[in-house]
Coordinates of C-alpha atoms in Angstrom, one line a residue:
M340 CA 0.9 0.0 0.1
T341 CA 1.2 3.6 -0.5
P342 CA 0.2 7.0 -0.1
A343 CA -1.4 7.1 -3.4
D344 CA -3.8 4.3 -2.5
P345 CA -7.4 5.9 -1.7
R346 CA -7.7 2.5 0.7
A347 CA -4.8 4.2 2.5
W348 CA -7.5 7.4 2.9
F349 CA -10.2 6.2 3.5
P350 CA -10.1 3.0 4.6
A351 CA -13.7 3.2 7.3
F352 CA -15.5 2.3 3.7
Y353 CA -13.0 0.1 1.8
D354 CA -12.3 -2.2 4.7
N355 CA -15.7 -1.8 5.5
P356 CA -17.7 -5.7 5.8
A357 CA -21.3 -4.6 3.5
I358 CA -19.0 -2.2 1.7
R359 CA -16.4 -5.2 0.7
A360 CA -20.1 -7.5 0.2
L361 CA -21.1 -4.9 -2.6
A362 CA -17.1 -4.5 -4.2
T363 CA -17.0 -7.8 -6.5
A364 CA -21.1 -6.6 -7.8
C365 CA -19.7 -4.7 -11.1
R366 CA -22.0 -2.4 -10.9
W367 CA -18.8 0.4 -10.1
T368 CA -18.8 3.6 -11.1
I369 CA -18.0 7.8 -10.1
S370 CA -20.5 10.2 -10.4
G371 CA -19.3 13.0 -12.3
R372 CA -21.0 16.7 -14.6
L373 CA -21.6 16.0 -18.5
G374 CA -22.9 17.5 -20.4
E375 CA -21.1 21.9 -21.6
L376 CA -19.2 23.3 -18.1
D377 CA -19.0 27.2 -17.5
P378 CA -15.9 27.7 -15.5
D379 CA -17.3 30.3 -13.8
D380 CA -19.9 27.9 -12.4
E381 CA -18.6 25.7 -10.6
D382 CA -22.4 23.8 -10.3
S383 CA -22.8 23.7 -14.1
G384 CA -23.3 20.6 -16.0
R385 CA -26.0 17.6 -14.8
K386 CA -23.8 15.2 -12.6
A387 CA -25.0 11.7 -13.1
P388 CA -23.1 7.6 -12.6
I389 CA -20.0 8.1 -15.8
D390 CA -19.6 5.4 -18.5
V391 CA -16.1 4.7 -16.4
R392 CA -15.5 1.5 -19.5
H393 CA -15.6 4.5 -22.3
L394 CA -13.7 6.5 -20.0
I395 CA -10.6 4.6 -19.4
N396 CA -10.9 3.5 -22.4
G397 CA -11.0 7.6 -23.5
C398 CA -7.0 7.2 -21.7
N399 CA -3.7 8.1 -23.6
P400 CA -1.0 6.8 -21.0
G401 CA 0.4 9.7 -19.4
C402 CA -2.9 12.1 -20.1
R403 CA -3.8 14.7 -17.5
H404 CA -7.3 14.2 -18.5
I405 CA -9.0 10.8 -18.4
G406 CA -11.0 10.1 -22.0
P407 CA -14.5 11.1 -22.9
L408 CA -17.4 11.7 -20.0
R409 CA -20.7 10.6 -20.8
G410 CA -23.1 9.2 -18.7
A411 CA -23.8 5.2 -17.7
F412 CA -26.4 3.8 -19.9
A413 CA -25.9 -0.6 -18.6
L414 CA -26.0 -1.7 -15.4
D415 CA -23.0 -4.4 -16.1
D416 CA -19.7 -4.6 -17.3
T417 CA -21.2 -2.4 -20.0
C418 CA -19.7 0.7 -18.6
L419 CA -18.9 -0.2 -15.0
L420 CA -16.5 -2.0 -12.8
T421 CA -15.9 -3.6 -9.7
L422 CA -15.1 -1.8 -6.8
D423 CA -11.5 -2.6 -7.1
E424 CA -11.2 -2.5 -10.4
L425 CA -12.5 1.4 -10.3
T426 CA -10.2 1.6 -7.0
A427 CA -7.7 0.5 -9.5
A428 CA -7.9 2.2 -12.1
L429 CA -9.5 6.0 -11.2
P430 CA -7.1 6.0 -7.8
N431 CA -7.8 9.5 -7.7
A432 CA -11.8 10.1 -7.6
A433 CA -13.6 12.4 -5.9
N434 CA -16.5 9.4 -5.7
A435 CA -17.0 6.1 -5.0
A436 CA -21.5 5.6 -6.7
Y437 CA -23.1 2.2 -7.1
Y438 CA -25.8 1.0 -8.5
L439 CA -28.0 -0.9 -5.6
Q440 CA -30.3 -4.0 -5.7
S441 CA -31.0 -4.4 -2.9
Q442 CA -33.6 -7.6 -3.6
I443 CA -29.8 -8.9 -4.7
D444 CA -27.5 -7.1 -2.5
G445 CA -29.2 -8.3 0.5
L446 CA -29.0 -4.0 1.6
V447 CA -29.9 -0.9 1.7
V448 CA -28.7 2.8 1.8
I449 CA -31.1 5.9 4.2
D450 CA -29.8 9.1 1.8
I451 CA -30.7 11.9 4.9
E452 CA -30.7 14.8 2.8
S453 CA -29.1 18.2 4.3
D454 CA -32.0 19.4 5.3
C455 CA -33.2 17.3 7.7
P456 CA -34.5 18.4 10.3
P457 CA -31.5 17.4 13.3
W458 CA -33.1 15.5 16.1
I459 CA -34.6 13.8 12.8
A460 CA -31.7 13.0 11.1
T461 CA -30.2 11.9 15.1
D462 CA -33.2 9.2 15.1
L463 CA -32.1 8.1 12.3
L464 CA -28.8 7.7 13.3
R465 CA -29.4 6.3 16.0
L466 CA -30.6 2.8 14.6
P467 CA -29.7 0.1 15.6
G468 CA -27.8 -2.1 13.1
I469 CA -26.2 1.0 11.4
L470 CA -23.0 -1.7 8.7
Y471 CA -21.9 1.8 7.3
S472 CA -22.2 5.3 7.8
E473 CA -21.0 8.8 5.7
L474 CA -21.6 11.5 5.2
S475 CA -23.5 12.5 1.8
M476 CA -21.9 15.1 -0.6
S477 CA -23.7 18.5 0.9
G478 CA -21.8 17.4 4.4
R479 CA -24.3 17.7 5.6
G480 CA -26.4 14.9 5.0
F481 CA -25.6 11.2 5.9
H482 CA -25.6 7.8 4.2
L483 CA -26.9 4.8 6.3
V484 CA -25.7 1.5 5.2
L485 CA -28.7 -1.8 7.1
L486 CA -29.4 -4.7 6.0
I487 CA -32.7 -5.1 4.5
P488 CA -35.4 -5.3 6.6
Q489 CA -37.1 -8.3 7.6
N490 CA -40.6 -7.5 7.2
F491 CA -39.5 -6.5 3.0
H492 CA -42.0 -8.7 1.7
D493 CA -44.5 -7.5 3.6
F494 CA -45.6 -4.9 1.8
P495 CA -45.3 -5.6 -2.0
V496 CA -45.8 -3.0 -3.3
A497 CA -42.3 -1.0 -1.9
A498 CA -40.7 -3.3 -2.6
G499 CA -41.8 -3.4 -6.1
K500 CA -40.1 0.7 -5.9
R501 CA -36.8 2.4 -6.5
V502 CA -36.9 4.0 -3.4
L503 CA -39.1 5.0 -0.7
Q504 CA -39.8 9.1 -0.2
E505 CA -40.5 10.5 3.7
E506 CA -43.3 13.2 2.8
H507 CA -41.5 16.4 3.4
G508 CA -38.1 14.6 0.9
W509 CA -36.2 14.9 4.8
Y510 CA -35.1 11.7 3.8
E511 CA -35.8 8.1 1.1
I512 CA -34.4 4.0 1.2
L513 CA -33.1 3.3 -2.2
L514 CA -34.0 0.4 -2.9
D515 CA -33.3 -0.2 -6.8
H516 CA -30.8 3.3 -6.9
W517 CA -27.7 5.2 -7.7
C518 CA -25.5 5.9 -4.6
T519 CA -23.1 7.9 -4.9
F520 CA -20.1 7.0 -1.3
T521 CA -18.2 9.9 -1.1
R522 CA -16.2 7.7 1.3
T523 CA -16.1 10.6 4.0
P524 CA -16.5 9.7 7.8
V525 CA -19.8 10.9 9.7
P526 CA -17.5 13.0 12.0
D527 CA -16.1 12.3 15.5
R528 CA -18.7 14.4 17.2
I529 CA -21.4 14.3 15.7
V530 CA -21.1 10.5 17.1
D531 CA -20.3 11.6 20.6
R532 CA -23.4 13.5 20.2
V533 CA -25.9 11.2 18.4
A534 CA -24.6 9.1 21.9
A535 CA -25.9 11.5 24.0
V536 CA -29.3 11.3 23.4
S537 CA -30.9 9.7 26.0
G538 CA -34.8 8.2 25.6
P539 CA -36.1 5.9 22.5
A540 CA -35.7 7.3 19.6
Q541 CA -38.6 7.6 16.8
F542 CA -37.8 4.2 15.2
A543 CA -36.6 1.7 16.7
S544 CA -35.4 -0.1 14.1
I545 CA -34.8 -0.1 10.6
E546 CA -38.6 -2.5 10.0
E547 CA -40.1 0.4 12.1
L548 CA -38.5 2.8 9.9
Y549 CA -39.3 1.0 6.8
A550 CA -43.2 -0.1 7.2
E551 CA -43.9 3.4 8.0
L552 CA -43.0 4.7 4.8
A553 CA -44.1 0.9 2.5
A554 CA -47.2 1.4 4.3
K555 CA -47.6 4.2 2.8
V556 CA -47.0 3.2 -0.8
R557 CA -50.2 3.4 -3.3
P558 CA -49.7 0.9 -6.3
S559 CA -49.3 2.8 -9.1
A560 CA -52.3 3.8 -12.1
N561 CA -51.4 1.2 -15.6
I562 CA -52.1 4.2 -17.9
S563 CA -50.5 3.1 -21.3
A564 CA -49.0 6.1 -23.2
T565 CA -51.1 4.0 -26.8
A566 CA -54.5 5.8 -25.1
V567 CA -52.4 9.6 -26.1
G568 CA -53.1 9.3 -30.2
T569 CA -50.1 11.2 -31.9
G570 CA -50.1 10.6 -35.5
G571 CA -47.2 11.0 -37.0
E572 CA -46.5 15.5 -37.2
M573 CA -47.8 17.3 -35.1
P574 CA -50.8 19.1 -35.9
D575 CA -52.1 22.6 -36.7
I576 CA -52.3 23.4 -33.1
A577 CA -53.8 27.1 -32.3
H578 CA -51.6 29.7 -31.0
A579 CA -48.8 26.5 -30.1
D580 CA -46.4 28.6 -29.7
R581 CA -47.6 31.4 -27.5
I582 CA -48.9 28.1 -25.4
V583 CA -45.4 26.9 -24.7
E584 CA -43.6 30.4 -24.5
Q585 CA -46.4 30.9 -21.2
T586 CA -45.7 27.1 -20.1
L587 CA -42.0 28.3 -20.2
A588 CA -42.6 30.7 -18.5
A589 CA -45.0 29.9 -15.3
S590 CA -43.3 26.7 -14.9
R591 CA -38.7 27.4 -15.3
D592 CA -38.8 28.3 -11.6
R593 CA -40.3 25.7 -10.6
M594 CA -38.9 22.6 -12.4
R595 CA -35.9 20.2 -9.7
S596 CA -33.0 19.2 -10.1
P597 CA -31.6 15.5 -11.6
E598 CA -30.0 15.8 -7.5
H599 CA -33.8 15.8 -6.1
F600 CA -33.8 12.5 -7.9
G601 CA -31.1 11.2 -7.2
H602 CA -29.7 10.9 -10.9
D603 CA -32.6 9.6 -12.8
L604 CA -32.3 11.3 -15.5
S605 CA -36.3 8.6 -15.8
R606 CA -37.4 10.3 -13.2
W607 CA -36.6 13.5 -13.6
E608 CA -37.8 13.6 -16.8
F609 CA -41.0 13.0 -16.4
S610 CA -40.7 15.3 -13.1
I611 CA -40.5 17.8 -15.8
L612 CA -43.3 16.7 -17.8
G613 CA -45.6 16.8 -14.7
T614 CA -44.1 20.7 -13.7
L615 CA -44.6 21.8 -17.7
Y616 CA -47.9 20.0 -17.7
H617 CA -49.2 21.8 -14.7
G618 CA -47.3 24.8 -16.2
M619 CA -49.8 25.1 -19.1
Q620 CA -52.8 24.9 -17.9
T621 CA -53.4 28.3 -17.3
S622 CA -53.2 28.7 -21.3
L623 CA -55.7 26.3 -22.0
R624 CA -57.6 27.5 -19.4
T625 CA -57.3 30.5 -21.3
Y626 CA -58.0 29.9 -24.5
R627 CA -60.7 27.5 -23.6
T628 CA -62.4 30.6 -22.8
L629 CA -62.2 31.2 -26.5
G630 CA -63.6 28.4 -28.2
M631 CA -60.8 26.8 -28.5
E632 CA -59.9 22.8 -27.6
Y633 CA -57.7 20.7 -26.9
S634 CA -57.7 17.1 -27.6
A635 CA -54.8 15.5 -25.2
G636 CA -52.8 14.5 -27.9
D637 CA -52.3 17.8 -28.5
Q638 CA -51.4 19.0 -25.2
A639 CA -48.6 15.9 -26.0
W640 CA -48.0 17.4 -28.6
L641 CA -47.5 20.9 -26.7
L642 CA -46.1 19.4 -24.0
Y643 CA -43.2 17.6 -25.7
R644 CA -42.4 20.5 -27.6
A645 CA -41.9 22.5 -24.1
A646 CA -39.3 19.9 -23.1
L647 CA -37.1 20.1 -25.9
D648 CA -36.7 23.2 -24.6
V649 CA -35.0 22.6 -21.9
I650 CA -34.3 18.9 -21.4
P651 CA -30.1 18.0 -22.6
S652 CA -30.8 15.9 -25.7
R653 CA -30.0 13.1 -24.6
Q654 CA -28.8 9.3 -27.5
K655 CA -32.2 7.0 -25.4
H656 CA -34.3 10.6 -26.9
G657 CA -33.0 9.4 -30.6
Q658 CA -35.2 6.5 -29.3
L659 CA -38.9 5.2 -30.4
R660 CA -41.7 4.0 -28.5
N661 CA -44.7 3.2 -29.6
S662 CA -44.3 4.3 -32.7
R663 CA -42.7 7.9 -32.0
P664 CA -39.1 9.8 -30.6
F665 CA -39.0 8.8 -26.7
L666 CA -40.2 12.0 -25.4
L667 CA -43.6 12.2 -27.1
D668 CA -44.3 8.8 -26.2
R669 CA -43.3 10.0 -22.2
A670 CA -45.2 13.1 -23.2
A671 CA -47.7 11.1 -23.8
A672 CA -47.7 8.2 -20.9
L673 CA -47.8 12.2 -18.8
V674 CA -51.8 13.3 -20.6
A675 CA -53.1 10.2 -20.0
E676 CA -51.8 9.3 -16.5
R677 CA -53.3 13.0 -15.1
E678 CA -56.3 12.8 -17.4
A679 CA -57.1 9.3 -16.0
A680 CA -56.7 11.0 -12.4
E681 CA -58.8 13.4 -13.0
A682 CA -61.1 11.3 -14.1
R683 CA -61.4 9.1 -10.9
A684 CA -61.3 12.2 -9.2

């Protein structure tokens, strides 16, 4: 072992039995920024798991900047490595990202956000059975690794979810999701503060915490995107340009970033479509009072047009779903879902 070996820098991570149990799975990479970078804005670019094999294969001997960055598009050795391979290939990496599959790995990760109230974060840090803990990337949140709850299969709907989120977004249980490990131990001052707390915690076990979140999960509406027809080309929609313009103006300040979805771009894009749909309704109501009609297919096209302005292009968008562009199909699915919800109300 040399001082350049990250295992010497982060022994609490690399020597941890739970991490070692995950280390041989070929689901490791790093999280980095994709897209155009602004040298004057450290937050520019989109942070996401990297196709690390493509990164390494693009490296020339002695180069300072390893190969081009692109997002990981497969959860196997097409894009990813084992932890030991990652450590050897990129010893100076700023993090280690892992795609957790709880039902295979036998572990869950609790992601405590930086805005979680301190007393709630403290109670979560007091959970028995924590196998590994660290600071999150913000330095104000935490990642906790625990065994999968014994009552996991008592909640079949929740067991099929990727994430179980607390209602305020203060913490979530990752089940089938990316987790970016910082490898930074929880400081002793926080460990000591947590140890000094007396009295019962809000949750006595991971099973209690899981049951609290899992019991609130409801089945997703099984709405097919094909229920909304769009045709092969965008129809002539009255005031389309103005509606798209107004939709974007009403929605931009309410859009969440990919970080809120653990860099799951599919979930983030659907969230953006939902925000745009909500922002579009004011314009549609206005024009409907003037006698205009907008079918579900029209709304899908309008959403698609607006989405192209705010969602960065990626390889998947070139694919077809139900014989139409991927994002248009996602827009149609969103419209179908919302119309079904309104019909049930």
